[in-house]
XYZ file of C-alpha atoms in Angstrom:
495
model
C 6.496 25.223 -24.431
C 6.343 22.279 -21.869
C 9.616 20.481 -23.152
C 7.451 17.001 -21.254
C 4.941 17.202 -24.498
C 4.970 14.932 -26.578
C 3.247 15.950 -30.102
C 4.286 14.458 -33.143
C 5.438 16.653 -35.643
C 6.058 16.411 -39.762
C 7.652 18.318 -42.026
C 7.117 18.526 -45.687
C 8.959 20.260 -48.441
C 7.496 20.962 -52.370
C 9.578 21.368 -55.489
C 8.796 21.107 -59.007
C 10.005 23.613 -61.732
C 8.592 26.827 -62.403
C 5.022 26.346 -63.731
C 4.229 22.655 -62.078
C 1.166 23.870 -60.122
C 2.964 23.287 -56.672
C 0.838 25.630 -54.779
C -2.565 23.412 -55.364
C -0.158 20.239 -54.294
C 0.639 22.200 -51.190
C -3.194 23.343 -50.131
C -4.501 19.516 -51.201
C -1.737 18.438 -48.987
C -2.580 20.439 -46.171
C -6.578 20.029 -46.199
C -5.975 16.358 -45.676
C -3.394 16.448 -42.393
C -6.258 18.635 -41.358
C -8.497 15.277 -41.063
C -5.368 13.915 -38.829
C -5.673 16.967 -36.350
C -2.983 18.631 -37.752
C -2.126 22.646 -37.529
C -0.296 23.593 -40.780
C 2.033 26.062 -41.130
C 3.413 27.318 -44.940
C 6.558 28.796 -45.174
C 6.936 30.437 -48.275
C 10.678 30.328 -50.029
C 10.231 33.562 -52.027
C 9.298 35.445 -49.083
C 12.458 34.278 -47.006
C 14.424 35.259 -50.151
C 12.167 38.638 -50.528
C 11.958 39.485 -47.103
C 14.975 38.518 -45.060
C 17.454 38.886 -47.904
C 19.874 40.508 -46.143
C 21.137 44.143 -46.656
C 24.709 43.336 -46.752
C 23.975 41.725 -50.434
C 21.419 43.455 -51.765
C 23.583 46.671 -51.448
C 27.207 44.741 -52.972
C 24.624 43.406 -56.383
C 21.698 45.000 -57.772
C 18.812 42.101 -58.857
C 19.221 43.420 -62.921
C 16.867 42.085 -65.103
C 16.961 39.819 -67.966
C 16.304 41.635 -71.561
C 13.929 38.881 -72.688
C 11.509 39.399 -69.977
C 9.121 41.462 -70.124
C 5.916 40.388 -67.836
C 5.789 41.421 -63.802
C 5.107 37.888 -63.228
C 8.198 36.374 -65.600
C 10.671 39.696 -63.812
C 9.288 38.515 -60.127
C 10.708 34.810 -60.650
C 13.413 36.080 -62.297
C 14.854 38.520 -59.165
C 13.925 35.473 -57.177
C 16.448 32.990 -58.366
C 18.697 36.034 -58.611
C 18.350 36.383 -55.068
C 18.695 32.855 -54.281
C 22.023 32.783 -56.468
C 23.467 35.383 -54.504
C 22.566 33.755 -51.168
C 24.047 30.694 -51.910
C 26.991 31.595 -53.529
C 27.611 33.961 -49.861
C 26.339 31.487 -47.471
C 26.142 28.086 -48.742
C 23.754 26.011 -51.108
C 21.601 25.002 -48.322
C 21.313 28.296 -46.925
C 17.432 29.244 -47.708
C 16.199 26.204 -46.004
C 18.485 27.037 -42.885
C 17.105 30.762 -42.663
C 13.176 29.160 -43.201
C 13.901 26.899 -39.922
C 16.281 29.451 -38.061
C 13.925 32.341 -38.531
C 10.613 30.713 -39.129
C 10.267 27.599 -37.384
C 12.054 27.842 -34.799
C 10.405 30.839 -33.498
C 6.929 29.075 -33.996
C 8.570 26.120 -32.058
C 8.978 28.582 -29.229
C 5.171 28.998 -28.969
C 4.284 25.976 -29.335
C 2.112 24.580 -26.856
C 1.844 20.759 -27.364
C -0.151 21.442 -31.012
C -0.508 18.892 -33.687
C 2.053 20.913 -36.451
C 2.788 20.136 -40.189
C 5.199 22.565 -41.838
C 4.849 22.736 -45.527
C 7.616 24.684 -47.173
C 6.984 25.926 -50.628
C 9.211 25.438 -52.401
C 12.557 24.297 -52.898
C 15.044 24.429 -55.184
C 18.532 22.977 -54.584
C 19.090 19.556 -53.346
C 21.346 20.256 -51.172
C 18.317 21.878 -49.142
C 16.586 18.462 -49.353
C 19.549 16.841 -47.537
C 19.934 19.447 -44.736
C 16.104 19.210 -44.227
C 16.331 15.050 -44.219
C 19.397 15.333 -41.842
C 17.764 17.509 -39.317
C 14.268 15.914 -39.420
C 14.997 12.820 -40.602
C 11.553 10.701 -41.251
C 9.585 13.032 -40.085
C 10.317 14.846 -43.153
C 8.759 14.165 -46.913
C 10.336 15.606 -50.064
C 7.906 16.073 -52.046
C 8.394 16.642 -55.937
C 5.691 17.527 -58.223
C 6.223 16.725 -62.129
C 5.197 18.206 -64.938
C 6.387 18.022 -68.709
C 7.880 21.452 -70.434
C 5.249 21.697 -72.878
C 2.170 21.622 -70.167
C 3.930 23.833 -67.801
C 4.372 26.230 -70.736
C 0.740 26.748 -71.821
C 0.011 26.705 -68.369
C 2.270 29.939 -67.670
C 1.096 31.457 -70.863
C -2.488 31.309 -70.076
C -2.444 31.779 -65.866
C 0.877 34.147 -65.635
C 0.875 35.680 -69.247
C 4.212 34.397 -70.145
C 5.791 34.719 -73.475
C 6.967 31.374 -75.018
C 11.130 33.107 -74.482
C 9.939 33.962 -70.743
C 9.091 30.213 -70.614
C 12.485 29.024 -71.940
C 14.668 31.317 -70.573
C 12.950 30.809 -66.766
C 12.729 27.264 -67.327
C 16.163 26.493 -68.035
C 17.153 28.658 -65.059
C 15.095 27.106 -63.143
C 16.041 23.301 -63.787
C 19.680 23.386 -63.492
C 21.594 26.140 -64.080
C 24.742 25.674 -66.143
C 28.142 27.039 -65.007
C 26.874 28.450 -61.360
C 28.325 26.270 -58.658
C 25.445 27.760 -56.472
C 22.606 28.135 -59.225
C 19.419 26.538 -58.796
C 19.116 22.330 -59.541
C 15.648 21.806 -59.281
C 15.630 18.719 -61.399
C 18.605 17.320 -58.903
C 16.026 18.598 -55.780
C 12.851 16.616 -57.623
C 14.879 13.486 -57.642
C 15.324 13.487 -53.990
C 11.722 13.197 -53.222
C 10.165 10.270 -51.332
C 6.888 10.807 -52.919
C 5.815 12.207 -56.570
C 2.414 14.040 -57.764
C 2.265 13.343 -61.185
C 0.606 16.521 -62.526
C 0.451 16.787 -66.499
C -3.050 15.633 -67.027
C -4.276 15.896 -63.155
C -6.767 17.766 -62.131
C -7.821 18.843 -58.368
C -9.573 15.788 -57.564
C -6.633 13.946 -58.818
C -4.228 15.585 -56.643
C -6.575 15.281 -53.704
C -6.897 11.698 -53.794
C -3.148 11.676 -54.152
C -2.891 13.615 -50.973
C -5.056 11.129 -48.941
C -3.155 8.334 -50.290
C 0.000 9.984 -49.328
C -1.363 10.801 -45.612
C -2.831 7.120 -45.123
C 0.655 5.632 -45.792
C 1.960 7.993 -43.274
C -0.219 7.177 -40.841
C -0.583 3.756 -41.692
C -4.135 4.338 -42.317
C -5.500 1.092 -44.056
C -3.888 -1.402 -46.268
C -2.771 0.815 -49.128
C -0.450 -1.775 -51.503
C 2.093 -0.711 -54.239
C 0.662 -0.081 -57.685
C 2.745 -1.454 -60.642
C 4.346 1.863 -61.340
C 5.548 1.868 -57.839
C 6.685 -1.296 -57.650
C 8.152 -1.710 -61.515
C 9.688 1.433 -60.745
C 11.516 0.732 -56.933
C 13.304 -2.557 -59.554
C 14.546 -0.253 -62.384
C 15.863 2.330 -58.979
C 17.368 -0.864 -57.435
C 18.708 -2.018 -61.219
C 20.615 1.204 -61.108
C 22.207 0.526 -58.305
C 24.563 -1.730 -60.145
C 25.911 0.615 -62.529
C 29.391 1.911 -62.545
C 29.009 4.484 -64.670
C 31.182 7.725 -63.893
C 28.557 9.520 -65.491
C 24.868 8.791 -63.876
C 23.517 5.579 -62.470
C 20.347 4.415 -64.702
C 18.347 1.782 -64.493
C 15.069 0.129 -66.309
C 13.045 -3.132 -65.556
C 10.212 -3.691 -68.046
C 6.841 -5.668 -67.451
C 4.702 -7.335 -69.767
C 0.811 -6.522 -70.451
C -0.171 -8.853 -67.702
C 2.439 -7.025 -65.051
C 4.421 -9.442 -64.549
C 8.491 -8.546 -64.852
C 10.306 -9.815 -67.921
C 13.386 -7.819 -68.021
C 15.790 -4.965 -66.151
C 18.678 -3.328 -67.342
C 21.396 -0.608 -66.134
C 23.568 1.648 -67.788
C 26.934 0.139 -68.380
C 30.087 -1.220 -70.588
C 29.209 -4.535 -72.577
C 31.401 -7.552 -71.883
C 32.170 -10.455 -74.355
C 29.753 -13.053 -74.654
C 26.956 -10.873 -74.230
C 25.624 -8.933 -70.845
C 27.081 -6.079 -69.187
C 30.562 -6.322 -67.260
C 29.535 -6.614 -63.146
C 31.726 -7.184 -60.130
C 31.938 -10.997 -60.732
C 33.363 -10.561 -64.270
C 36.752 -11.961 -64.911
C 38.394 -9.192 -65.346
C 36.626 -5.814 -65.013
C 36.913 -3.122 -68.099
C 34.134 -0.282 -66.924
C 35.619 2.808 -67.485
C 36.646 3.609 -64.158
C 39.056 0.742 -64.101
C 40.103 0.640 -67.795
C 41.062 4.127 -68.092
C 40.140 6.304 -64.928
C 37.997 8.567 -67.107
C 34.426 9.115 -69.145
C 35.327 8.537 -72.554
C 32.645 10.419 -73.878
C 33.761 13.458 -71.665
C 37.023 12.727 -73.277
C 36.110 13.070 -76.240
C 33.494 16.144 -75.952
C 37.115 18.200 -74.875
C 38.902 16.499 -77.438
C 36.223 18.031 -80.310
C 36.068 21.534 -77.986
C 39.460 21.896 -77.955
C 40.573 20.801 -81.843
C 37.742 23.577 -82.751
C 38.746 25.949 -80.146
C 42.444 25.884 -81.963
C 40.647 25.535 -85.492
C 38.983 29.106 -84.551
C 42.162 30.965 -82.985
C 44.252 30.190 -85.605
C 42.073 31.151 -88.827
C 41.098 34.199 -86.700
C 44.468 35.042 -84.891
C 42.574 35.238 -81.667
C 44.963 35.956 -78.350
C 45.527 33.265 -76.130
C 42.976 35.244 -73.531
C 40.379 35.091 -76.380
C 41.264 31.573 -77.232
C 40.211 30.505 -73.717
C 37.073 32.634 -73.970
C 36.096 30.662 -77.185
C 36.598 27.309 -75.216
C 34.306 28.695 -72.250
C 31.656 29.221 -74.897
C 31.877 26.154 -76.289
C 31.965 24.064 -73.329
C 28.742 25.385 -72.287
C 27.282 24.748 -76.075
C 25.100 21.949 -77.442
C 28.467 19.884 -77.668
C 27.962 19.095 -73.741
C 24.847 17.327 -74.617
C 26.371 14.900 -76.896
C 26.350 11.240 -75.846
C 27.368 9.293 -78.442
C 30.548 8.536 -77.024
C 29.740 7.022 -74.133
C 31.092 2.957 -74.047
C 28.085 2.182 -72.182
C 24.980 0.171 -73.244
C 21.918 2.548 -71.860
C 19.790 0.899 -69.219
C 16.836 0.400 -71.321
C 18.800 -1.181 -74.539
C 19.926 -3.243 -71.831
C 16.888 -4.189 -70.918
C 15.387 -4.828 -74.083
C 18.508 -6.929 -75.575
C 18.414 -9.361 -72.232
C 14.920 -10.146 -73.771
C 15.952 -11.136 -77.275
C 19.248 -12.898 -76.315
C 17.461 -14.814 -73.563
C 14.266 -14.929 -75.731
C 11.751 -14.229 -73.242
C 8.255 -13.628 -74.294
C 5.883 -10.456 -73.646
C 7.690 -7.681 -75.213
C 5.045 -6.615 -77.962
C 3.000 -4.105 -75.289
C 5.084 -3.917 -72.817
C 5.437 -1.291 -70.371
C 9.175 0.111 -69.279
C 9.814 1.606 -66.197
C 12.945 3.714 -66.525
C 14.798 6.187 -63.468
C 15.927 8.763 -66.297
C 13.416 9.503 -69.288
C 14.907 7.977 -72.427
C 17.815 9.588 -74.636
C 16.456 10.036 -78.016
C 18.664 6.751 -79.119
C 16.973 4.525 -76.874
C 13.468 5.926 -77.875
C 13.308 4.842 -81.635
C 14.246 1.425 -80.310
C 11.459 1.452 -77.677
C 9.370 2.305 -80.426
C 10.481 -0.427 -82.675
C 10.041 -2.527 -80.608
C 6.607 -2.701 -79.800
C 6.479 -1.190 -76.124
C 2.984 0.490 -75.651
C 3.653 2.751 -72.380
C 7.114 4.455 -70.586
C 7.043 6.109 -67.117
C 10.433 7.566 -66.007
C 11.559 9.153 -62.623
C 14.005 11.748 -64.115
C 13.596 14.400 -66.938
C 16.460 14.616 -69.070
C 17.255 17.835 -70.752
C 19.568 16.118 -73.198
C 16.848 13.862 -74.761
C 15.463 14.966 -78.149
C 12.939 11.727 -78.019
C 9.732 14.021 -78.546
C 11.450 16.572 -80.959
C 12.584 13.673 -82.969
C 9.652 11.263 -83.052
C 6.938 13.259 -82.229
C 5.124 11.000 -84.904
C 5.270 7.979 -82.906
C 5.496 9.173 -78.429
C 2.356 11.256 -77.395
C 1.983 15.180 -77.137
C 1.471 15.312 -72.973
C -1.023 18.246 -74.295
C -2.899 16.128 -76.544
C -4.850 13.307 -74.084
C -5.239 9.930 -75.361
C -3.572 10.374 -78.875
C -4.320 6.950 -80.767
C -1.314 5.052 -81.805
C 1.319 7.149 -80.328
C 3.461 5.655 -76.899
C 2.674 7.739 -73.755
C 5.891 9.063 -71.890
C 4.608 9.216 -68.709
C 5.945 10.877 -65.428
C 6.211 8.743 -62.367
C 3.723 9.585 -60.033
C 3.587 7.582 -56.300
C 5.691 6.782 -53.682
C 9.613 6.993 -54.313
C 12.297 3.759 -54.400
C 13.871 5.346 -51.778
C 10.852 5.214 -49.167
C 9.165 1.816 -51.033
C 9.784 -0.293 -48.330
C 9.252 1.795 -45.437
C 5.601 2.871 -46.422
C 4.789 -0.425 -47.956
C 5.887 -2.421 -45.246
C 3.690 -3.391 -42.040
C 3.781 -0.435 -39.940
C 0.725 -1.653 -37.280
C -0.655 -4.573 -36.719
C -3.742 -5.190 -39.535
C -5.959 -7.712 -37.593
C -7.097 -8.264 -34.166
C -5.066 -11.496 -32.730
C -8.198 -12.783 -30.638
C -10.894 -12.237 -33.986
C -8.988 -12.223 -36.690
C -10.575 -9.211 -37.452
C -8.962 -6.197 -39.878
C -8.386 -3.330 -37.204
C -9.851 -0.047 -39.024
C -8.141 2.868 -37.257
C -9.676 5.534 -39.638
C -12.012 6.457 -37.029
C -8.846 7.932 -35.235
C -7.293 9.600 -37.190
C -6.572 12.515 -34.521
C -4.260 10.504 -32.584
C -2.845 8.392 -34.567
C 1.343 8.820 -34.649
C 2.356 9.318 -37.905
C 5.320 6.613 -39.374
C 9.036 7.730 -38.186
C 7.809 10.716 -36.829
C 10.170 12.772 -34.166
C 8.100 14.314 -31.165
C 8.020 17.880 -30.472
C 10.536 17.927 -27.896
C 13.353 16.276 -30.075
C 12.705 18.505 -33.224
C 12.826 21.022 -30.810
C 16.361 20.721 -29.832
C 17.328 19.861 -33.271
C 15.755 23.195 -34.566
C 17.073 25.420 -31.153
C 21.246 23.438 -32.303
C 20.837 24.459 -35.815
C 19.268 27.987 -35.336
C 22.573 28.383 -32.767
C 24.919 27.409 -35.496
C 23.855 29.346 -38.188
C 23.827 32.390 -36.024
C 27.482 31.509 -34.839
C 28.922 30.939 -38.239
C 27.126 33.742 -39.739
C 26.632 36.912 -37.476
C 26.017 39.396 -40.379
C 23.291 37.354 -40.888
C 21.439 39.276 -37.314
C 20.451 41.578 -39.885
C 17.904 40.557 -42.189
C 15.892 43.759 -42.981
């Protein structure tokens, strides 16, 4: 490779959770940087984990197998994030990614002669990966995260793969974040990384391909493509969040009326006298991390774990050994998911209360824009109180919303239920890249004419926004191939 070229390169990485429909993301994703005169080049995760897991590993831990599964497709994914597991409990959480550029892209890089290249790699699964990735390629790399509710991804792995409904739940929950394992898979924690999000419950491919374009025009800064009101409702709730102080999570909401104009946001934290949250300009600050040091409802989930934990070793006469077995178990029960002792007003009650105690109009079909999808406390109140639509960024495994009031939020199988409130995944570009793709990138009219400048036309050498040329990825790629061969030598052998 001429190291005088100058080629603009991207780099895109795909998660979602087992089930999403990544792979059609992926080829609708690539068909349209082919339009832009790029070369695209897959790298497929489960073939790095297959194919250059290395020896030294496989030989210390057999794969085993799960007694619930019973399909080749279900036992497939299952040795995969086996295999993962064990690779990044040995080498690091970030370690797949590093073998995919070490092995696989830098080698191509190598060759390279002064090509147009895209690398899509399919797909992630930790988000420590998506930082390594957005540290070494900075914006010339796109996390991409495509969403999809349980219940669709379900019936689609039961008709397409031939899963069972427990091959579903037991993957599933593997797969999303894995409870106990320092170095288990967080694919939900990955997702929320992304800078953009295909929304893919009710999508089909033409949906997904438009998506695509839109995604590659704001790259390139292909014509004037303005936020929609998801986007933009959604980059105030992320920014809302910002002021929490929760120890917990950050969360935060904005809500907008049925003409789309903002009424309300809200964030996640500790009410103050007088009404409102406490913030940094409060007279005297009582958030939990300055009142006590501690989550009080994490103090009080080990307070109920350990009164029943002594409860059960005394009426059984359980060892002191067993006794701390018991607690293990019940640490990792359904008593972690409690939240009701949390001092914190959630981000949407905050939301909707700053609308009745400053009596602002427009709530009755409303939309709210949320960065976590809604505990099931929250949701009977958004129901109540007249909103017509949600979209959240997040999932949230603790949430029993549709379980509970499955007669009142809509069945993401069921299109276009009447008189139920759509829960809607957030589908666009990410708070995190709003301003950057939104903002002007190129100049949109001719100075002389006043003229809009189309640069459609070319498309083939246009430079795509924040993009690194080939030589500088280059010697980032050639640095952190040398380093992880350094700090890992038994890693020379990878068949």
């Amino acid at each position: 490779m001429k190291q005088t070229d100058r080629s603009p390169m991207l780099v895109f990485s795909i998660c979602g959770q087992v089930g999403a429909g990544l792979s059609l993301v992926r080829r609708k994703i690539a068909q349209t940087l082919s339009s832009f005169g790029y070369e695209c080049i897959a790298v497929d995760i489960s073939q790095v984990v297959l194919e250059m897991f290395y020896k030294k590993v496989i030989e210390e831990e057999a794969d085993g197998n799960h007694t619930g599964l019973k399909s080749d497709a279900a036992r497939r994914i299952y040795m995969l994030q086996r295999r993962g597991n064990q690779l990044r409990s040995r080498f690091g959480n970030d370690i797949i990614t590093k073998v995919s550029v070490s092995h696989i892209i830098w080698q191509e890089l190598q060759r390279s002669d002064n090509r147009r290249i895209a690398w899509l790699i399919d797909s992630v699964k930790h988000h420590e990966e998506v930082a390594f990735l957005r540290e070494l390629f900075g914006d010339s790399y796109f996390a991409i995260g495509v969403i999809s509710t349980d219940s669709v991804r379900k019936r689609r792995l039961m008709e397409k793969k031939g899963f069972t409904g427990e091959e579903f739940n037991v993957l599933s929950e593997i797969d999303a974040r894995e409870k106990g394992l320092e170095h288990g898979q967080s694919t939900i924690k990955a997702i929320t990384q992304s800078d953009y999000f295909f929304s893919n419950d009710y999508a089909t491919a033409d949906n997904l391909e438009i998506e695509a374009q839109r995604l590659l025009r704001l790259i390139f800064s292909v014509g004037v493509d303005t936020p929609r009101l998801d986007e933009y409702a959604m980059s105030i709730a992320a920014n809302a969040a910002n002021q929490s102080g929760c120890l917990a999570r950050q969360v935060g909401a904005s809500i907008v009326n049925s003409s789309g104009q903002l009424i309300a946001t809200g964030r996640n934290d500790v009410p103050q006298y007088g009404g409102g949250l406490y913030t940094v300009e409060s007279r005297k600050d009582h958030r939990c991390w300055a009142q006590a040091g501690q989550c009080y409802n994490d103090h009080h989930k080990m307070n109920i774990i350990q009164g029943l934990t002594t409860e059960i070793g005394e009426s059984l006469g359980l060892t002191p050994e067993k006794r701390e077995s018991v607690e293990e178990i019940l640490k990792h029960s359904p008593i972690d998911s409690l939240i009701e002792f949390s001092r914190a007003v959630h981000a949407e009650m905050d939301a909707l209360m700053s609308i009745a105690r400053e009596e602002i109009p427009g709530l009755k079909g409303a939309s709210l824009y949320c960065t976590t999808f809604p505990c099931h406390n929250c949701a009977k109140h958004i129901i109540a109180a007249g909103i017509r639509r949600v979209v959240y960024l997040e999932p949230y495994d603790k949430s029993l919303a549709r379980e509970l009031h499955s007669d009142a939020i809509m069945n993401p199988l069921r299109d276009n239920e009447d008189g139920k409130i759509p829960f809607d995944s957030f589908g666009g570009v990410a708070p995190r890249r709003y301003s950057q793709l939104f903002g002007i990138n190129r100049r949109r009219k001719d100075r002389k004419s006043g003229k809009y400048i189309d640069l459609d036309f070319k498309r083939e050498n246009l430079y795509p926004l924040g993009a690194q040329d080939e030589k500088s990825i280059y010697q980032k790629v050639e640095k952190a191939a040398m380093v992880l061969v350094e700090n890992a030598p038994e890693m020379q052998d990878s068949k």
